[in-house]
Short mmCIF file of C-alpha atoms in Angstrom, two decimals:
data_model
loop_
_atom_site.label_atom_id
_atom_site.label_comp_id
_atom_site.label_asym_id
_atom_site.label_seq_id
_atom_site.Cartn_x
_atom_site.Cartn_y
_atom_site.Cartn_z
CA MET H 14 111.16 96.34 97.64
CA SER H 15 113.65 99.17 97.29
CA ASP H 16 116.23 97.65 99.55
CA SER H 17 118.11 95.00 97.73
CA LEU H 18 118.27 92.72 100.64
CA SER H 19 114.75 93.15 101.96
CA LEU H 20 112.11 90.41 102.23
CA ASP H 21 108.68 92.13 101.81
CA PRO H 22 105.99 90.09 103.54
CA THR H 23 103.42 90.55 100.71
CA VAL H 24 106.11 89.36 98.08
CA VAL H 25 106.92 86.36 100.45
CA ALA H 26 103.09 85.47 100.58
CA VAL H 27 102.77 85.61 96.76
CA ILE H 28 105.90 83.56 96.23
CA LEU H 29 104.75 81.02 98.83
CA ALA H 30 101.34 80.85 96.92
CA MET H 31 103.10 80.24 93.72
CA ALA H 32 105.11 77.52 95.28
CA THR H 33 102.10 75.74 96.55
CA VAL H 34 100.29 75.69 93.39
CA THR H 35 103.31 74.53 91.69
CA TYR H 36 103.86 71.70 94.26
CA ALA H 37 100.25 70.77 93.85
CA THR H 38 100.62 70.21 90.04
CA LYS H 39 103.74 68.04 90.64
CA ALA H 40 102.22 66.05 93.46
CA SER H 41 98.78 65.64 92.01
CA GLY H 42 99.83 63.71 88.96
CA LEU H 43 101.49 61.20 91.16
CA TRP H 44 98.40 61.07 93.38
CA ALA H 45 95.67 61.30 90.59
CA VAL H 46 96.49 58.79 88.05
CA GLY H 47 94.30 55.72 88.29
CA ARG H 48 91.81 57.81 90.04
CA ILE H 49 90.98 60.24 87.31
CA ASP H 50 91.05 59.19 83.71
CA LEU H 51 92.09 62.13 81.41
CA SER H 52 91.31 61.64 77.84
CA GLU H 53 94.16 62.07 75.25
CA ARG H 54 92.40 65.03 73.97
CA MET H 55 92.48 66.78 77.41
CA GLU H 56 96.04 65.70 77.86
CA ALA H 57 96.91 67.40 74.52
CA GLY H 58 95.22 70.48 75.63
CA ILE H 59 97.11 70.66 78.96
CA ASP H 60 100.40 69.98 77.06
CA VAL H 61 99.75 72.98 74.70
CA LEU H 62 99.26 75.36 77.78
CA PRO H 63 102.89 76.47 78.43
CA GLY H 64 103.68 77.28 74.86
CA ALA H 65 100.31 79.08 74.69
CA VAL H 66 101.05 81.08 77.76
CA ILE H 67 104.44 82.19 76.16
CA VAL H 68 102.87 83.07 72.83
CA SER H 69 99.98 85.05 74.61
CA PHE H 70 102.62 87.03 76.52
CA VAL H 71 104.77 87.86 73.44
CA ALA H 72 102.16 88.31 70.76
CA PRO H 73 100.78 91.78 71.92
CA ALA H 74 104.26 93.03 72.68
CA LEU H 75 105.15 92.26 68.99
CA ALA H 76 101.94 93.59 67.62
CA ASN H 77 102.65 96.86 69.32
CA GLY H 78 106.36 96.90 68.14
CA GLY H 79 107.70 98.05 64.79
CA VAL H 80 110.06 96.70 62.17
CA PRO H 81 113.23 96.50 64.40
CA GLU H 82 111.32 94.31 66.86
CA TRP H 83 109.75 92.11 64.18
CA VAL H 84 113.29 91.48 62.43
CA ALA H 85 114.81 90.91 65.88
CA ALA H 86 112.11 88.47 66.89
CA ALA H 87 112.72 86.41 63.67
CA ALA H 88 116.36 86.59 64.19
CA THR H 89 115.86 85.48 67.91
CA LEU H 90 113.70 82.50 66.85
CA ALA H 91 116.05 81.39 64.11
CA THR H 92 118.98 81.30 66.58
CA ALA H 93 116.84 79.63 69.32
CA ARG H 94 115.85 76.91 66.76
CA LYS H 95 119.46 76.52 65.46
CA THR H 96 121.32 76.55 68.68
CA GLY H 97 118.78 75.99 71.50
CA ASN H 98 121.06 78.25 73.61
CA LEU H 99 119.38 81.15 75.55
CA LEU H 100 122.28 83.27 75.80
CA ALA H 101 123.04 83.09 72.04
CA SER H 102 119.48 83.98 71.04
CA LEU H 103 119.20 86.66 73.55
CA ALA H 104 122.51 88.36 72.25
CA VAL H 105 121.27 88.06 68.75
CA GLY H 106 117.73 89.51 69.60
CA VAL H 107 119.09 92.54 71.51
CA GLY H 108 121.95 93.00 69.09
CA VAL H 109 119.49 93.14 66.02
CA VAL H 110 116.99 95.39 67.74
CA LEU H 111 119.78 97.87 68.69
CA ALA H 112 121.39 97.90 65.17
CA PHE H 113 117.89 98.43 63.58
CA ARG H 114 117.04 101.44 66.01
CA ASN H 115 120.37 103.04 65.56
CA VAL H 116 120.58 102.67 61.77
CA LEU H 117 117.03 103.36 60.72
CA MET S 21 113.89 75.34 82.76
CA ARG S 22 112.76 74.87 79.12
CA SER S 23 110.49 72.55 77.71
CA THR S 24 111.88 69.14 76.76
CA ARG S 25 111.12 69.02 73.13
CA LYS S 26 108.57 66.31 72.07
CA ARG S 27 107.88 65.10 75.70
CA SER S 28 105.24 62.73 74.44
CA VAL S 29 103.10 63.18 77.54
CA GLY S 30 100.36 61.58 75.43
CA ALA S 31 102.12 58.16 76.11
CA VAL S 32 101.65 58.52 79.80
CA PRO S 33 100.77 55.21 81.39
CA GLU S 34 97.01 55.05 82.28
CA GLY S 35 96.43 52.83 85.22
CA ASP S 36 98.37 49.91 86.50
CA ALA S 37 98.83 47.25 83.82
CA SER S 38 99.58 49.58 80.89
CA ALA S 39 103.03 48.82 79.73
CA GLU S 40 101.47 48.38 76.15
CA HIS S 41 100.29 52.19 76.30
CA ARG S 42 103.83 53.32 76.89
CA ASP S 43 104.89 53.29 73.37
CA ALA S 44 107.07 56.30 74.40
CA ALA S 45 109.01 58.57 72.07
CA GLU S 46 112.48 58.62 71.44
CA THR S 47 113.64 58.21 74.95
CA ALA S 48 112.32 54.74 75.26
CA PRO S 49 114.28 52.14 73.28
CA THR S 50 113.58 49.15 75.53
CA ASP S 51 110.52 50.32 77.46
CA ALA S 52 111.15 48.07 80.47
CA ASP S 53 108.20 47.08 82.66
CA PRO S 54 108.16 48.83 85.93
CA GLU S 55 106.00 46.31 87.58
CA ALA S 56 108.37 43.54 86.97
CA GLN S 57 111.30 45.53 88.57
CA SER S 58 111.96 46.37 92.18
CA VAL S 59 112.61 50.13 92.57
CA THR S 60 115.07 50.98 95.25
CA PHE S 61 115.71 54.33 96.92
CA THR S 62 119.43 54.60 97.84
CA THR S 63 122.21 56.96 98.64
CA ALA S 64 124.06 55.48 95.65
CA GLY S 65 121.11 56.20 93.39
CA PHE S 66 120.95 59.59 94.75
CA ARG S 67 124.53 60.31 94.06
CA GLN S 68 124.33 58.78 90.58
CA GLY S 69 121.33 61.11 89.67
CA PHE S 70 123.14 64.05 91.26
CA LEU S 71 126.20 63.47 88.88
CA ALA S 72 124.03 62.68 85.87
CA GLY S 73 122.31 65.91 86.56
CA VAL S 74 125.31 68.14 86.55
CA PRO S 75 125.50 68.84 82.77
CA VAL S 76 121.71 69.56 82.61
CA ALA S 77 121.87 71.78 85.58
CA LEU S 78 124.67 73.73 84.15
CA GLY S 79 122.54 74.38 81.03
CA VAL S 80 119.64 75.41 83.29
CA ALA S 81 121.90 77.77 85.25
CA GLY S 82 122.11 80.27 82.19
CA TYR S 83 118.28 80.68 82.54
CA GLY S 84 118.73 81.10 86.21
CA VAL S 85 121.00 83.99 85.75
CA VAL S 86 118.53 85.60 83.22
CA PHE S 87 115.71 84.93 85.55
CA GLY S 88 117.69 86.79 88.32
CA VAL S 89 118.31 89.84 86.21
CA VAL S 90 114.64 90.03 85.00
CA ALA S 91 113.42 89.54 88.65
CA SER S 92 115.66 92.26 89.86
CA ARG S 93 114.64 94.63 87.21
CA ALA S 94 110.89 93.90 88.21
CA GLY S 95 111.77 95.02 91.71
CA LEU S 96 112.34 91.86 93.64
CA SER S 97 115.12 91.87 96.19
CA VAL S 98 118.06 89.22 95.81
CA PRO S 99 116.59 87.26 98.68
CA GLU S 100 113.07 87.42 97.24
CA ALA S 101 114.29 86.08 93.84
CA ALA S 102 116.28 83.44 95.59
CA LEU S 103 113.26 82.38 97.59
CA MET S 104 111.12 82.20 94.47
CA SER S 105 113.76 79.87 92.88
CA ALA S 106 114.19 77.68 95.96
CA THR S 107 110.33 77.24 96.51
CA VAL S 108 108.84 77.29 92.95
CA LEU S 109 111.47 75.78 90.92
CA ALA S 110 109.61 76.20 87.66
CA GLY S 111 111.64 78.36 85.11
CA ALA S 112 108.90 79.38 82.65
CA ALA S 113 106.32 80.03 85.43
CA GLN S 114 108.86 82.11 87.32
CA LEU S 115 109.73 84.30 84.26
CA VAL S 116 106.03 84.92 83.42
CA ALA S 117 105.33 85.77 87.04
CA VAL S 118 108.05 88.36 87.54
CA GLU S 119 106.97 89.93 84.16
CA LEU S 120 103.51 90.44 85.68
CA TRP S 121 105.08 91.88 88.82
CA ALA S 122 103.67 95.44 89.54
CA ASN S 123 103.07 97.72 92.40
CA PRO S 124 100.59 96.75 93.99
CA ILE S 125 101.43 92.98 93.03
CA PRO S 126 98.53 91.46 90.98
CA ALA S 127 98.55 88.34 93.30
CA VAL S 128 95.64 86.54 91.74
CA ALA S 129 96.76 87.00 88.15
CA ILE S 130 100.28 85.93 89.16
CA VAL S 131 99.31 82.75 90.99
CA THR S 132 96.61 81.77 88.39
CA THR S 133 99.08 82.18 85.61
CA THR S 134 101.66 80.05 87.55
CA ALA S 135 99.01 77.25 87.84
CA VAL S 136 98.24 77.48 84.12
CA VAL S 137 101.87 77.40 82.99
CA ASN S 138 102.50 74.35 85.46
CA LEU S 139 99.58 72.30 84.58
CA ARG S 140 101.62 70.13 82.49
CA TYR S 141 103.47 68.89 85.74
CA VAL S 142 100.32 66.97 86.47
CA LEU S 143 100.88 64.79 83.37
CA MET S 144 104.62 64.57 84.06
CA GLY S 145 104.06 63.41 87.64
CA ALA S 146 101.51 61.02 86.51
CA ALA S 147 104.19 59.42 84.23
CA LEU S 148 106.33 58.77 87.26
CA ARG S 149 103.83 56.74 89.00
CA PRO S 150 104.49 53.23 87.74
CA TRP S 151 108.02 53.52 89.41
CA PHE S 152 107.16 55.97 92.33
CA ARG S 153 104.17 53.75 93.66
CA GLN S 154 106.79 51.35 94.97
CA LEU S 155 108.48 54.01 97.12
CA THR S 156 107.10 55.17 100.44
CA PRO S 157 104.91 58.31 100.26
CA GLY S 158 107.54 60.30 101.91
CA GLN S 159 110.21 59.37 99.43
CA ALA S 160 107.86 59.90 96.28
CA TYR S 161 106.27 63.11 97.54
CA SER S 162 109.56 64.81 98.58
CA SER S 163 111.24 63.65 95.23
CA VAL S 164 108.47 65.36 93.20
CA PHE S 165 109.12 68.72 94.58
CA PHE S 166 112.52 68.51 92.83
CA PHE S 167 111.32 67.75 89.41
CA ALA S 168 111.56 70.20 86.52
CA ASP S 169 111.26 69.67 82.82
CA GLU S 170 115.01 68.77 82.27
CA ASN S 171 115.65 66.12 85.13
CA TRP S 172 112.10 64.77 84.67
CA ALA S 173 113.05 63.94 81.03
CA LEU S 174 116.50 62.62 82.24
CA THR S 175 114.74 60.39 84.83
CA MET S 176 112.05 59.04 82.64
CA ALA S 177 114.62 58.14 79.89
CA SER S 178 116.58 56.25 82.47
CA PHE S 179 113.48 54.34 84.09
CA ARG S 180 112.34 53.31 80.69
CA ASN S 181 115.82 51.88 79.92
CA GLY S 182 115.18 49.69 82.95
CA ASP S 183 116.71 51.69 85.59
CA THR S 184 115.46 50.92 89.18
CA ARG S 185 117.15 53.84 91.11
CA GLY S 186 114.08 55.64 92.66
CA ALA S 187 116.35 58.25 94.27
CA PHE S 188 117.68 59.27 90.79
CA LEU S 189 115.01 61.97 90.32
CA LEU S 190 115.71 63.40 93.75
CA GLY S 191 119.47 63.39 93.09
CA SER S 192 119.30 65.16 89.65
CA GLY S 193 116.68 67.45 91.05
CA VAL S 194 118.78 68.61 93.95
CA VAL S 195 121.75 69.57 91.82
CA LEU S 196 119.40 71.29 89.38
CA TRP S 197 117.80 73.16 92.42
CA LEU S 198 121.14 74.24 93.97
CA LEU S 199 122.41 75.56 90.65
CA TRP S 200 119.11 77.32 89.90
CA ILE S 201 119.24 79.19 93.22
CA ALA S 202 122.96 80.12 93.00
CA ALA S 203 122.36 81.42 89.25
CA THR S 204 119.35 83.31 90.50
CA VAL S 205 121.55 85.05 93.09
CA VAL S 206 124.17 85.88 90.62
CA GLY S 207 121.61 87.22 88.15
CA ALA S 208 119.64 89.27 90.62
CA THR S 209 122.80 90.76 92.10
CA ALA S 210 123.97 91.77 88.55
CA GLY S 211 120.61 93.10 87.57
CA ASP S 212 120.95 95.64 90.42
CA LEU S 213 124.02 97.06 88.80
CA VAL S 214 122.47 97.57 85.28
CA GLY S 215 121.35 101.01 84.35
CA ASP S 216 118.62 102.11 81.99
CA PRO S 217 117.71 98.89 80.10
CA ALA S 218 116.18 100.62 76.97
CA GLN S 219 119.47 102.22 76.45
CA TYR S 220 121.16 98.90 75.53
CA GLY S 221 118.19 97.31 73.85
CA LEU S 222 117.59 95.34 76.89
CA ASP S 223 113.91 96.22 76.88
CA PHE S 224 113.76 93.66 73.98
CA ALA S 225 115.55 91.08 76.23
CA VAL S 226 112.40 89.70 77.96
CA THR S 227 110.69 89.28 74.43
CA ALA S 228 113.87 87.47 73.26
CA ILE S 229 113.71 85.19 76.37
CA PHE S 230 110.13 84.31 75.75
CA LEU S 231 110.61 83.67 72.09
CA THR S 232 113.52 81.27 73.04
CA LEU S 233 111.20 79.52 75.54
CA ALA S 234 108.49 79.32 72.76
CA ALA S 235 110.95 77.64 70.47
CA GLY S 236 111.55 75.04 73.25
CA PHE S 237 107.87 74.35 73.51
CA TRP S 238 107.30 74.21 69.78
CA GLN S 239 106.23 70.75 68.76
CA GLY S 240 106.17 71.20 65.07
CA ARG S 241 103.04 71.74 62.86
CA GLU S 242 100.70 70.54 65.61
CA SER S 243 101.64 73.57 67.52
CA LEU S 244 100.51 75.85 64.83
CA ARG S 245 96.69 76.06 65.32
CA PRO S 246 96.72 76.60 69.24
CA TRP S 247 99.53 79.01 68.93
CA ILE S 248 97.62 81.14 66.31
CA ALA S 249 94.54 80.99 68.48
CA ALA S 250 96.45 82.13 71.56
CA ALA S 251 98.26 84.94 69.61
CA ALA S 252 95.01 86.28 68.21
CA VAL S 253 92.96 86.14 71.50
CA ALA S 254 95.95 87.72 73.39
CA VAL S 255 96.22 90.70 71.04
CA ALA S 256 92.52 91.29 71.01
CA ALA S 257 92.16 90.97 74.91
CA ASN S 258 95.16 93.20 75.26
CA ALA S 259 93.42 95.91 73.34
CA LEU S 260 90.04 95.57 74.89
CA VAL S 261 90.56 94.25 78.49
CA PRO S 262 92.56 96.11 81.17
CA GLY S 263 95.20 94.37 83.32
CA GLN S 264 97.04 91.20 82.36
CA TRP S 265 94.20 88.77 81.70
CA TYR S 266 95.10 88.63 78.02
CA ILE S 267 97.80 86.00 78.91
CA ILE S 268 95.40 83.51 80.58
CA GLY S 269 92.77 84.23 77.95
CA GLY S 270 95.18 83.45 75.02
CA ALA S 271 96.46 80.50 76.81
CA LEU S 272 93.02 78.93 77.38
CA ALA S 273 92.04 79.82 73.78
CA GLY S 274 95.05 77.84 72.63
CA ALA S 275 94.25 74.84 74.85
CA ALA S 276 90.53 75.01 73.85
CA VAL S 277 91.55 74.90 70.20
CA GLU S 278 93.82 71.98 70.72
CA ILE S 279 91.19 70.07 72.57
CA ALA S 280 88.65 70.70 69.74
CA THR S 281 90.84 69.96 66.87
CA HIS S 282 93.37 67.40 68.32
CA GLU S 283 94.21 64.61 65.93
CA PRO S 284 94.64 61.34 68.11
CA GLU S 285 97.75 59.35 67.51
CA ASP S 286 95.62 56.26 67.92
CA PRO S 287 94.12 55.63 64.51
CA THR S 288 91.14 53.75 66.04
CA GLU S 289 89.86 56.68 67.82
CA VAL S 290 87.38 58.74 65.76
CA THR S 291 88.47 62.32 64.99
CA ALA S 292 85.61 64.82 65.71
CA GLY S 293 87.27 67.87 63.96
CA GLU S 294 87.83 68.29 60.23
#
């Protein structure tokens, strides 16, 4: 993986496995409806998953962080809610964390 | 590839004669009946989808650049990052996957997490069925490869307004796919040139990216309970269990809380919780 133009066989295999499960989710919805009846409750549970994965990823990182990370996280969320622009919220988050680390 | 706010997958048509179930959120002013229409699959439909997808794809390209940088920092080469974007085509799942990347690669955790993040596509694919069942299997199953949150939302809004262009999803998906790959290559190439990330506060960048993704998946107060459960279980599991399993543990806890406490939109359905 050190060469920036290389294709590592293991990496390719993992990527293709990711591609396979992703395509399976996209195609199975088309195939399965009418054959499998999901309750509204189950659908709501599935719908929650992507957000819950992201939260699960971020929560320990923030719990292990300090005041600069917490303030930056709040600023990032506020910018994301207001603008919906990734590059803007990214810039605000990184800017705030840098400012706090260097000032305090 | 952020979530489409308020996607209303709860309003997915169930079965064949279900127009009345598609009470459909803000994307469905007229709510046309797909059964009464003849869905076509034409070059013109493809081209119109392609053009309609350009603004959306340009927005997604910003994420592609960021994904490329993160993938490169995680140790993926430019062709590897491009291959992932070309074959997986699922932004949130790809970002989580490259954050899990390590040496040796935790393949099982990565593939399992990808499946969990992408389970929503089952519901989104199901929503396409009333229109796609009129296409040939080849047309339908090749089209679904190219759907992501953004062009799915675009296509559903269009279908519900009475659109019968079955190739619209494919057209809007192909332009998104092309820009997603190109942006990944740009980001991965640039990522190779960046020095020590902590020096510029870039160690916080991934957290900021995920917080922005979370803001996109936020569906108002109803997201609060599952998200608190996910955060609590993830923090506890991260402290107690080695490896990256805290992510799936937290996510499943969030889904379990939602399933247990979900308040149905249909007032005739009895609520079990509370």
